Short mmCIF file of C-alpha atoms and ligand atoms in Angstrom, two decimals:
data_model
loop_
_atom_site.label_atom_id
_atom_site.label_comp_id
_atom_site.label_asym_id
_atom_site.label_seq_id
_atom_site.Cartn_x
_atom_site.Cartn_y
_atom_site.Cartn_z
CA MET A 22 -1.20 -22.94 7.46
CA PRO A 23 -1.46 -26.27 5.58
CA CYS A 24 1.18 -26.61 2.92
CA ASP A 25 -1.27 -26.81 -0.03
CA ILE A 26 -2.68 -23.40 0.98
CA TRP A 27 0.89 -22.05 1.02
CA PHE A 28 1.39 -23.49 -2.41
CA LEU A 29 -1.85 -21.95 -3.71
CA GLY A 30 -0.77 -18.64 -2.19
CA ILE A 31 2.53 -18.76 -4.06
CA LEU A 32 0.76 -19.67 -7.30
CA TYR A 33 -1.65 -16.79 -6.74
CA PHE A 34 1.29 -14.44 -6.19
CA ILE A 35 2.94 -15.53 -9.42
CA PHE A 36 -0.13 -15.56 -11.62
CA ALA A 37 -2.47 -13.04 -10.02
CA SER A 38 -1.05 -10.22 -12.06
CA ARG A 39 -1.16 -12.22 -15.31
CA MET A 40 -4.53 -11.34 -16.66
CA LYS A 41 -5.72 -10.15 -20.00
CA VAL A 42 -7.26 -6.71 -20.37
CA THR A 43 -10.59 -8.32 -21.26
CA GLN A 44 -10.41 -10.57 -18.19
CA HIS A 45 -9.87 -7.52 -15.97
CA ILE A 46 -12.94 -5.96 -17.52
CA SER A 47 -15.18 -8.98 -17.16
CA GLN A 48 -14.06 -9.59 -13.56
CA ALA A 49 -14.85 -5.98 -12.66
CA ALA A 50 -18.49 -6.72 -13.56
CA GLY A 51 -19.39 -3.16 -14.55
CA LYS A 52 -17.11 -1.27 -12.15
CA THR A 53 -14.87 1.23 -13.95
CA LEU A 54 -11.18 0.31 -13.83
CA PHE A 55 -8.14 2.54 -14.34
CA SER A 56 -4.99 2.20 -16.42
CA PHE A 57 -1.97 4.37 -17.15
CA GLU A 58 0.26 4.79 -20.16
CA ILE A 59 3.96 5.54 -20.02
CA LEU A 60 6.65 6.24 -22.59
CA PRO A 61 9.99 4.45 -22.29
CA PRO A 62 12.65 6.84 -20.97
CA VAL A 63 14.89 8.47 -23.56
CA LYS A 64 18.06 6.51 -24.18
CA GLY A 65 20.60 7.12 -21.44
CA LYS A 66 18.04 7.50 -18.64
CA SER A 67 17.38 4.79 -16.08
CA ILE A 68 14.13 2.92 -15.49
CA ASP A 69 13.94 4.73 -12.14
CA SER A 70 12.52 7.69 -14.03
CA ILE A 71 9.49 5.48 -14.74
CA PHE A 72 9.24 4.08 -11.23
CA ASN A 73 9.37 7.65 -9.83
CA VAL A 74 6.37 8.57 -11.95
CA LEU A 75 4.41 5.41 -11.23
CA ASP A 76 5.16 4.95 -7.53
CA PRO A 77 2.57 7.47 -6.26
CA LEU A 78 -0.01 6.38 -8.86
CA MET A 79 0.14 2.72 -7.82
CA GLU A 80 -1.96 3.74 -4.81
CA PHE A 81 -4.92 3.69 -7.23
CA LYS A 82 -4.33 0.06 -8.18
CA PRO A 83 -4.32 0.36 -11.99
CA SER A 84 -5.44 -2.84 -13.68
CA PHE A 85 -2.70 -2.55 -16.27
CA ILE A 86 -0.04 -0.19 -17.55
CA ASN A 87 0.58 0.44 -21.25
CA VAL A 88 4.06 1.08 -22.57
CA THR A 89 4.31 2.90 -25.91
CA TYR A 90 6.57 1.90 -28.80
CA HIS A 91 8.72 4.37 -30.69
CA ARG A 92 10.05 3.77 -34.15
CA SER A 93 13.56 4.77 -35.02
CA GLU A 94 14.19 8.09 -36.75
CA GLN A 95 16.69 9.04 -39.41
CA ILE A 96 18.87 11.99 -38.55
CA PHE A 97 21.70 13.69 -40.39
CA LYS A 98 25.00 14.10 -38.58
CA ARG A 99 27.58 16.56 -39.88
CA LYS A 100 31.02 15.05 -40.51
CA SER A 101 34.35 16.89 -40.13
CA ASP A 102 34.59 17.32 -43.94
CA GLY A 103 31.24 19.16 -43.96
CA SER A 104 29.26 16.30 -45.52
CA PHE A 105 26.47 14.50 -43.68
CA ASP A 106 25.96 10.94 -42.51
CA ARG A 107 22.40 9.65 -42.42
CA ILE A 108 22.01 7.57 -39.25
CA GLU A 109 19.12 5.69 -37.72
CA ILE A 110 18.47 6.22 -34.00
CA ARG A 111 15.80 4.93 -31.65
CA LYS A 112 15.40 7.55 -28.93
CA ARG A 113 13.14 5.52 -26.66
CA PRO A 114 14.02 1.84 -26.85
CA GLY A 115 13.05 -0.82 -24.33
CA THR A 116 9.26 -1.29 -24.52
CA VAL A 117 9.37 -5.07 -24.04
CA GLY A 118 11.97 -4.94 -21.25
CA ILE A 119 10.07 -2.20 -19.43
CA CYS A 120 6.88 -4.28 -19.54
CA ALA A 121 8.69 -7.20 -17.91
CA ALA A 122 10.23 -4.86 -15.33
CA LEU A 123 6.82 -3.36 -14.45
CA MET A 124 5.25 -6.79 -14.03
CA ASN A 125 8.11 -7.85 -11.81
CA HIS A 126 8.34 -4.63 -9.79
CA TYR A 127 4.64 -3.86 -9.22
CA LYS A 128 2.99 -7.22 -9.94
CA VAL A 129 0.74 -5.42 -12.42
CA ASP A 130 -0.17 -6.41 -15.95
CA ALA A 131 1.65 -4.60 -18.70
CA VAL A 132 0.40 -3.89 -22.22
CA PRO A 133 3.20 -3.33 -24.72
CA HIS A 134 2.37 -1.40 -27.87
CA LEU A 135 3.72 -2.89 -31.09
CA ILE A 136 3.83 -0.89 -34.31
CA CYS A 137 4.08 -1.92 -37.96
CA GLY A 138 6.19 1.11 -39.00
CA GLY A 139 9.86 0.24 -39.40
CA PHE A 140 9.40 -3.48 -38.72
CA SER A 141 9.43 -6.52 -40.94
CA ASN A 142 6.84 -9.21 -40.24
CA ASP A 143 9.68 -11.42 -39.07
CA GLU A 144 10.82 -8.85 -36.50
CA THR A 145 7.22 -8.53 -35.29
CA GLU A 146 7.00 -12.30 -34.90
CA ASN A 147 10.23 -12.31 -32.90
CA ALA A 148 8.93 -9.54 -30.62
CA LEU A 149 5.75 -11.55 -30.03
CA ILE A 150 7.80 -14.63 -29.21
CA ASP A 151 9.78 -12.58 -26.65
CA LEU A 152 6.54 -11.36 -25.09
CA ASN A 153 5.20 -14.89 -24.93
CA PHE A 154 8.37 -16.14 -23.21
CA LEU A 155 8.09 -13.29 -20.69
CA GLY A 156 4.51 -14.24 -19.84
CA ILE A 157 3.06 -11.08 -21.37
CA ASP A 158 -0.30 -11.93 -22.95
CA ASN A 159 -1.49 -8.43 -23.80
CA VAL A 160 -0.56 -6.37 -26.81
CA LEU A 161 -1.87 -3.19 -28.46
CA ALA A 162 -1.47 -3.61 -32.24
CA LEU A 163 -0.86 -0.34 -34.06
CA ARG A 164 0.26 0.87 -37.44
CA GLY A 165 2.34 3.77 -36.16
CA ASP A 166 2.76 7.22 -37.68
CA PRO A 167 5.12 8.27 -40.45
CA PRO A 168 8.53 9.39 -39.20
CA LYS A 169 8.71 13.13 -38.41
CA ASN A 170 10.38 14.07 -41.70
CA GLU A 171 7.91 12.09 -43.87
CA LYS A 172 4.36 12.97 -44.78
CA TYR A 173 2.91 9.55 -45.53
CA PHE A 174 3.23 6.22 -43.80
CA ILE A 175 5.46 3.91 -45.82
CA PRO A 176 5.55 0.33 -44.57
CA HIS A 177 8.76 -1.65 -44.20
CA ALA A 178 9.42 -3.52 -47.46
CA ALA A 179 8.66 -6.80 -45.67
CA GLY A 180 6.24 -5.35 -43.15
CA HIS A 181 2.57 -4.53 -42.65
CA ASN A 182 0.57 -1.72 -44.27
CA TYR A 183 -2.12 -1.46 -41.64
CA ALA A 184 -2.72 -2.47 -38.04
CA ILE A 185 -5.23 -5.09 -39.22
CA ASP A 186 -2.37 -7.03 -40.84
CA MET A 187 -0.61 -7.22 -37.47
CA VAL A 188 -3.86 -8.31 -35.80
CA LYS A 189 -4.06 -11.16 -38.34
CA GLN A 190 -0.44 -12.11 -37.68
CA ILE A 191 -1.05 -12.26 -33.91
CA GLU A 192 -4.24 -14.25 -34.43
CA ASN A 193 -2.24 -16.71 -36.54
CA LEU A 194 0.35 -17.05 -33.79
CA ASN A 195 -2.49 -17.67 -31.32
CA LYS A 196 -3.35 -20.65 -33.55
CA GLY A 197 0.27 -21.79 -33.68
CA VAL A 198 0.78 -20.57 -37.25
CA TYR A 199 4.25 -19.02 -37.64
CA LEU A 200 5.70 -17.28 -40.67
CA GLU A 201 7.92 -20.23 -41.51
CA ASP A 202 5.96 -23.09 -43.09
CA GLU A 203 8.41 -25.60 -41.61
CA ILE A 204 7.06 -24.92 -38.09
CA THR A 205 4.16 -27.35 -38.14
CA GLU A 206 3.52 -27.82 -34.43
CA GLY A 207 4.32 -24.36 -33.15
CA VAL A 208 3.36 -23.33 -29.64
CA LYS A 209 0.06 -21.41 -29.64
CA THR A 210 0.39 -18.01 -28.04
CA ASP A 211 -2.57 -16.56 -26.17
CA PHE A 212 -2.51 -12.82 -26.82
CA CYS A 213 -5.35 -10.50 -25.96
CA ILE A 214 -5.24 -7.93 -28.76
CA GLY A 215 -6.15 -4.27 -28.40
CA VAL A 216 -6.45 -1.82 -31.29
CA ALA A 217 -6.78 1.96 -31.59
CA GLY A 218 -10.07 3.77 -32.28
CA TYR A 219 -10.68 7.44 -33.02
CA PRO A 220 -13.82 9.16 -31.68
CA GLU A 221 -12.93 12.18 -33.83
CA LYS A 222 -11.80 10.04 -36.83
CA HIS A 223 -8.25 9.10 -37.76
CA TYR A 224 -6.72 12.07 -39.56
CA GLU A 225 -5.99 10.13 -42.76
CA SER A 226 -9.43 8.63 -43.10
CA PRO A 227 -11.57 10.06 -45.89
CA ASN A 228 -14.60 10.18 -43.55
CA PRO A 229 -15.89 8.82 -40.20
CA ASP A 230 -17.94 6.02 -41.81
CA LEU A 231 -14.91 4.52 -43.58
CA ASP A 232 -12.83 4.90 -40.42
CA LEU A 233 -15.50 2.94 -38.55
CA MET A 234 -15.59 0.32 -41.28
CA PHE A 235 -11.81 -0.22 -41.05
CA LEU A 236 -12.12 -0.39 -37.25
CA LYS A 237 -14.75 -3.10 -37.59
CA HIS A 238 -12.43 -5.01 -39.91
CA LYS A 239 -9.77 -4.98 -37.14
CA ILE A 240 -12.32 -6.39 -34.67
CA ASP A 241 -13.54 -9.01 -37.16
CA ALA A 242 -9.90 -10.00 -37.71
CA GLY A 243 -9.59 -10.88 -34.03
CA ALA A 244 -9.01 -7.73 -31.92
CA ASP A 245 -10.52 -8.05 -28.46
CA TYR A 246 -10.96 -4.44 -27.42
CA ILE A 247 -10.45 -0.84 -28.51
CA THR A 248 -8.54 1.93 -26.74
CA THR A 249 -9.47 5.36 -28.01
CA GLN A 250 -7.43 8.34 -29.01
CA MET A 251 -7.70 11.13 -26.43
CA PHE A 252 -10.75 13.38 -26.51
CA PHE A 253 -11.76 16.39 -24.42
CA ASP A 254 -15.47 16.34 -25.19
CA ASN A 255 -17.08 13.24 -23.67
CA GLN A 256 -20.01 13.51 -26.07
CA LYS A 257 -17.60 12.52 -28.85
CA TYR A 258 -16.75 9.32 -26.96
CA HIS A 259 -20.41 8.54 -26.20
CA GLN A 260 -21.36 9.09 -29.84
CA PHE A 261 -18.42 6.93 -30.98
CA VAL A 262 -19.52 4.08 -28.70
CA LYS A 263 -23.07 4.41 -30.08
CA ASN A 264 -21.79 4.36 -33.68
CA CYS A 265 -19.63 1.32 -32.92
CA ARG A 266 -22.55 -0.56 -31.38
CA GLU A 267 -24.75 0.27 -34.37
CA SER A 268 -21.98 -1.12 -36.61
CA LYS A 269 -21.99 -4.35 -34.57
CA ILE A 270 -18.67 -3.64 -32.87
CA ASP A 271 -19.37 -5.30 -29.55
CA VAL A 272 -15.96 -5.32 -27.83
CA PRO A 273 -15.08 -3.10 -24.84
CA ILE A 274 -14.19 0.47 -25.82
CA ILE A 275 -11.70 2.00 -23.39
CA PRO A 276 -11.68 5.81 -23.35
CA GLY A 277 -8.22 7.37 -23.36
CA ILE A 278 -7.92 10.80 -21.76
CA LYS A 279 -5.13 13.27 -21.24
CA PRO A 280 -4.96 16.36 -19.08
CA ILE A 281 -4.41 19.62 -20.89
CA THR A 282 -2.10 21.62 -18.67
CA SER A 283 -0.83 24.66 -20.56
CA LYS A 284 -2.09 27.32 -22.94
CA LYS A 285 0.45 26.19 -25.53
CA GLN A 286 -1.34 22.84 -25.74
CA LEU A 287 -4.50 24.58 -26.99
CA SER A 288 -2.87 24.58 -30.41
CA GLY A 289 -0.26 21.83 -29.84
CA ILE A 290 -2.71 19.03 -29.06
CA PRO A 291 -5.01 19.60 -32.07
CA SER A 292 -2.04 19.80 -34.43
CA ILE A 293 -0.35 16.66 -33.10
CA PHE A 294 -3.33 14.46 -32.24
CA HIS A 295 -6.00 15.84 -34.59
CA VAL A 296 -8.61 16.31 -31.86
CA ASP A 297 -10.64 19.40 -30.94
CA ILE A 298 -10.51 21.34 -27.69
CA PRO A 299 -14.07 22.30 -26.65
CA ASN A 300 -14.89 25.99 -26.57
CA ASP A 301 -15.61 26.22 -22.82
CA LEU A 302 -12.27 24.64 -21.96
CA ALA A 303 -10.29 26.73 -24.45
CA ILE A 304 -11.90 30.00 -23.31
CA GLU A 305 -11.32 29.25 -19.61
CA MET A 306 -7.68 28.45 -20.30
CA MET A 307 -7.13 31.53 -22.42
CA LYS A 308 -8.32 33.68 -19.52
CA CYS A 309 -5.53 32.33 -17.26
CA LYS A 310 -2.67 34.73 -16.54
CA HIS A 311 -0.36 32.09 -15.05
CA GLU A 312 0.46 28.58 -16.25
CA LYS A 313 -0.38 27.20 -12.80
CA ASP A 314 -3.96 28.51 -13.22
CA ALA A 315 -4.18 26.95 -16.68
CA GLU A 316 -3.10 23.64 -15.19
CA LEU A 317 -5.86 23.88 -12.57
CA VAL A 318 -8.44 24.53 -15.28
CA GLY A 319 -7.19 21.43 -17.13
CA GLU A 320 -7.31 19.38 -13.94
CA GLU A 321 -10.91 20.43 -13.21
CA TRP A 322 -11.88 19.59 -16.79
CA MET A 323 -10.34 16.16 -16.54
CA LEU A 324 -12.09 15.54 -13.22
CA MET A 325 -15.39 16.36 -14.90
CA GLN A 326 -14.59 13.97 -17.75
CA VAL A 327 -13.63 11.17 -15.38
CA LYS A 328 -16.77 11.55 -13.25
CA ASP A 329 -18.97 11.46 -16.35
CA LEU A 330 -17.14 8.42 -17.79
CA ILE A 331 -17.56 6.53 -14.52
CA LYS A 332 -21.25 7.49 -14.37
CA SER A 333 -21.80 6.28 -17.91
CA GLY A 334 -20.17 2.92 -17.16
CA ALA A 335 -16.89 3.13 -19.10
CA PRO A 336 -15.08 -0.20 -18.65
CA VAL A 337 -11.67 1.36 -17.97
CA ILE A 338 -10.38 4.93 -17.96
CA HIS A 339 -6.98 5.00 -19.61
CA PHE A 340 -4.80 7.97 -18.69
CA TYR A 341 -2.33 9.35 -21.22
CA THR A 342 -0.72 11.03 -18.42
CA LEU A 343 2.61 10.79 -17.50
CA GLY A 344 4.20 14.05 -18.48
CA LYS A 345 2.07 15.48 -15.67
CA PRO A 346 1.51 12.61 -13.22
CA HIS A 347 0.58 14.91 -10.34
CA VAL A 348 -2.47 16.13 -12.28
CA VAL A 349 -3.68 12.58 -12.72
CA TYR A 350 -2.88 11.91 -9.07
CA ASN A 351 -5.01 14.88 -7.94
CA VAL A 352 -7.92 13.81 -10.14
CA MET A 353 -7.76 10.19 -8.98
CA LYS A 354 -7.61 11.29 -5.34
CA LYS A 355 -10.89 13.13 -5.83
CA VAL A 356 -12.74 10.26 -7.54
CA LEU A 357 -11.64 7.30 -5.42
P1 FAD B 4 -4.75 1.59 -38.79
O1 FAD B 4 -5.86 0.90 -38.06
O2 FAD B 4 -3.92 0.77 -39.71
O3 FAD B 4 -5.40 2.82 -39.57
C1 FAD B 4 -4.59 3.79 -40.20
C2 FAD B 4 -5.40 4.55 -41.24
O4 FAD B 4 -5.65 3.72 -42.37
C3 FAD B 4 -6.77 5.01 -40.78
O5 FAD B 4 -7.05 6.23 -41.40
C4 FAD B 4 -7.70 3.93 -41.25
O6 FAD B 4 -9.04 4.39 -41.40
C5 FAD B 4 -7.04 3.56 -42.56
N1 FAD B 4 -7.21 2.17 -42.99
C6 FAD B 4 -7.20 1.07 -42.22
N2 FAD B 4 -7.30 -0.04 -42.98
C7 FAD B 4 -7.36 0.38 -44.27
C8 FAD B 4 -7.44 -0.27 -45.55
N3 FAD B 4 -7.53 -1.60 -45.63
N4 FAD B 4 -7.46 0.49 -46.65
C9 FAD B 4 -7.38 1.86 -46.59
N5 FAD B 4 -7.30 2.53 -45.40
C10 FAD B 4 -7.29 1.80 -44.28
N6 FAD B 4 1.94 5.33 -32.28
C11 FAD B 4 3.20 4.89 -32.04
O7 FAD B 4 4.11 5.08 -32.85
N7 FAD B 4 3.51 4.22 -30.87
C12 FAD B 4 2.57 3.97 -29.93
O8 FAD B 4 2.87 3.37 -28.88
C13 FAD B 4 1.23 4.42 -30.15
N8 FAD B 4 0.25 4.17 -29.26
C14 FAD B 4 -1.05 4.54 -29.55
C15 FAD B 4 -2.07 4.19 -28.66
C16 FAD B 4 -3.40 4.55 -28.93
C17 FAD B 4 -4.49 4.13 -28.00
C18 FAD B 4 -3.70 5.31 -30.10
C19 FAD B 4 -5.12 5.75 -30.37
C20 FAD B 4 -2.69 5.65 -30.99
C21 FAD B 4 -1.37 5.26 -30.73
N9 FAD B 4 -0.32 5.56 -31.62
C22 FAD B 4 0.95 5.12 -31.37
C23 FAD B 4 -0.59 6.34 -32.84
C24 FAD B 4 -0.98 5.45 -34.04
O9 FAD B 4 0.11 4.66 -34.41
C25 FAD B 4 -1.38 6.39 -35.17
O10 FAD B 4 -2.59 7.03 -34.89
C26 FAD B 4 -1.40 5.78 -36.58
O11 FAD B 4 -1.46 6.86 -37.51
C27 FAD B 4 -2.59 4.87 -36.88
O12 FAD B 4 -2.48 3.70 -36.20
P2 FAD B 4 -3.69 2.62 -36.23
O13 FAD B 4 -3.23 1.43 -35.54
O14 FAD B 4 -4.96 3.25 -35.81
O15 FAD B 4 -3.74 2.35 -37.82
#
């Protein structure tokens, strides 16, 4: 083999997996792609726990893998004198490092989530600089939820109120504008920015129209695509896409789906994620005597959702999966 072809081969090997989410979508030219989302392991566990989950799923050649971000929580620890210490712990650290490890281990693109909650703008800038140095050009910009023991989202004193403010910060960095005025010829980053969208409305929004308006503001501020909150009724996704298009939101809208695998989740999912479980699915699950049967009902439902999303031309199907990777594996095996 001539040496320049070798060289091109090596370059391909190094850069082939460095693509933006939007580039994956445009290269696929209408074919539906797949992506997975994982949580960093709880502190004290090794990254092997992630590789064990992903290894079988890599057979389906996901275009990218998202890694969630988890803010720190305040807990109270009893001292020997009976009083309490308030301490801050981050149970699932490591999002940025895991992204780099996934890219290195699987040669797949990684999409780190970044959240506003608990971070100053300066810390966000530093995280973005780390990502840039690691060759990670994708980021999902999120506000984050309030900590478990608080009702309302309170931003960091020097941080962002809403995801749109982080989108603007990333857009600035893409233009070489850093927080410090003294940096006049800063390197321009090249982030592809994803944001969250809610087919069933974000739970804090006064109504769906305002939620859609704020989503459009995020796109107008520079976001390149939307990944949706999970839904179990595909009509809600189709209607959301229609509403977005009518509001001149023209970016790709990636449906996020999650398998429901136990009867407990019939109430757990709506209370945590503020989404409805369709009647047919809920009734079928309630009839199940054993959890294994309930899981099979959930798997069948997800298969139906996936087939419909492919048929309707969804750009990517994003699986919020990985508590139950074998369910996703079974579904993928049947559609590919
Ligand atoms: P925003 O877009 O800021 O919206 C928050 C609320 O404020 C909405 O009700 C919106 O309508 C409203 N709003 C927006 N702008 C304005 C304005 N100017 N004035 C008044 N109201 C406004 N959470 C994590 O902690 N870590 C994760 O890794 C994570 N990953 C996620 C991935 C996806 C795909 C999704 C859908 C959610 C994820 N979440 C994650 C949860 C997310 O952080 C919460 O849903 C959070 O409550 C809202 O985040 P957002 O980015 O949609 O916020």
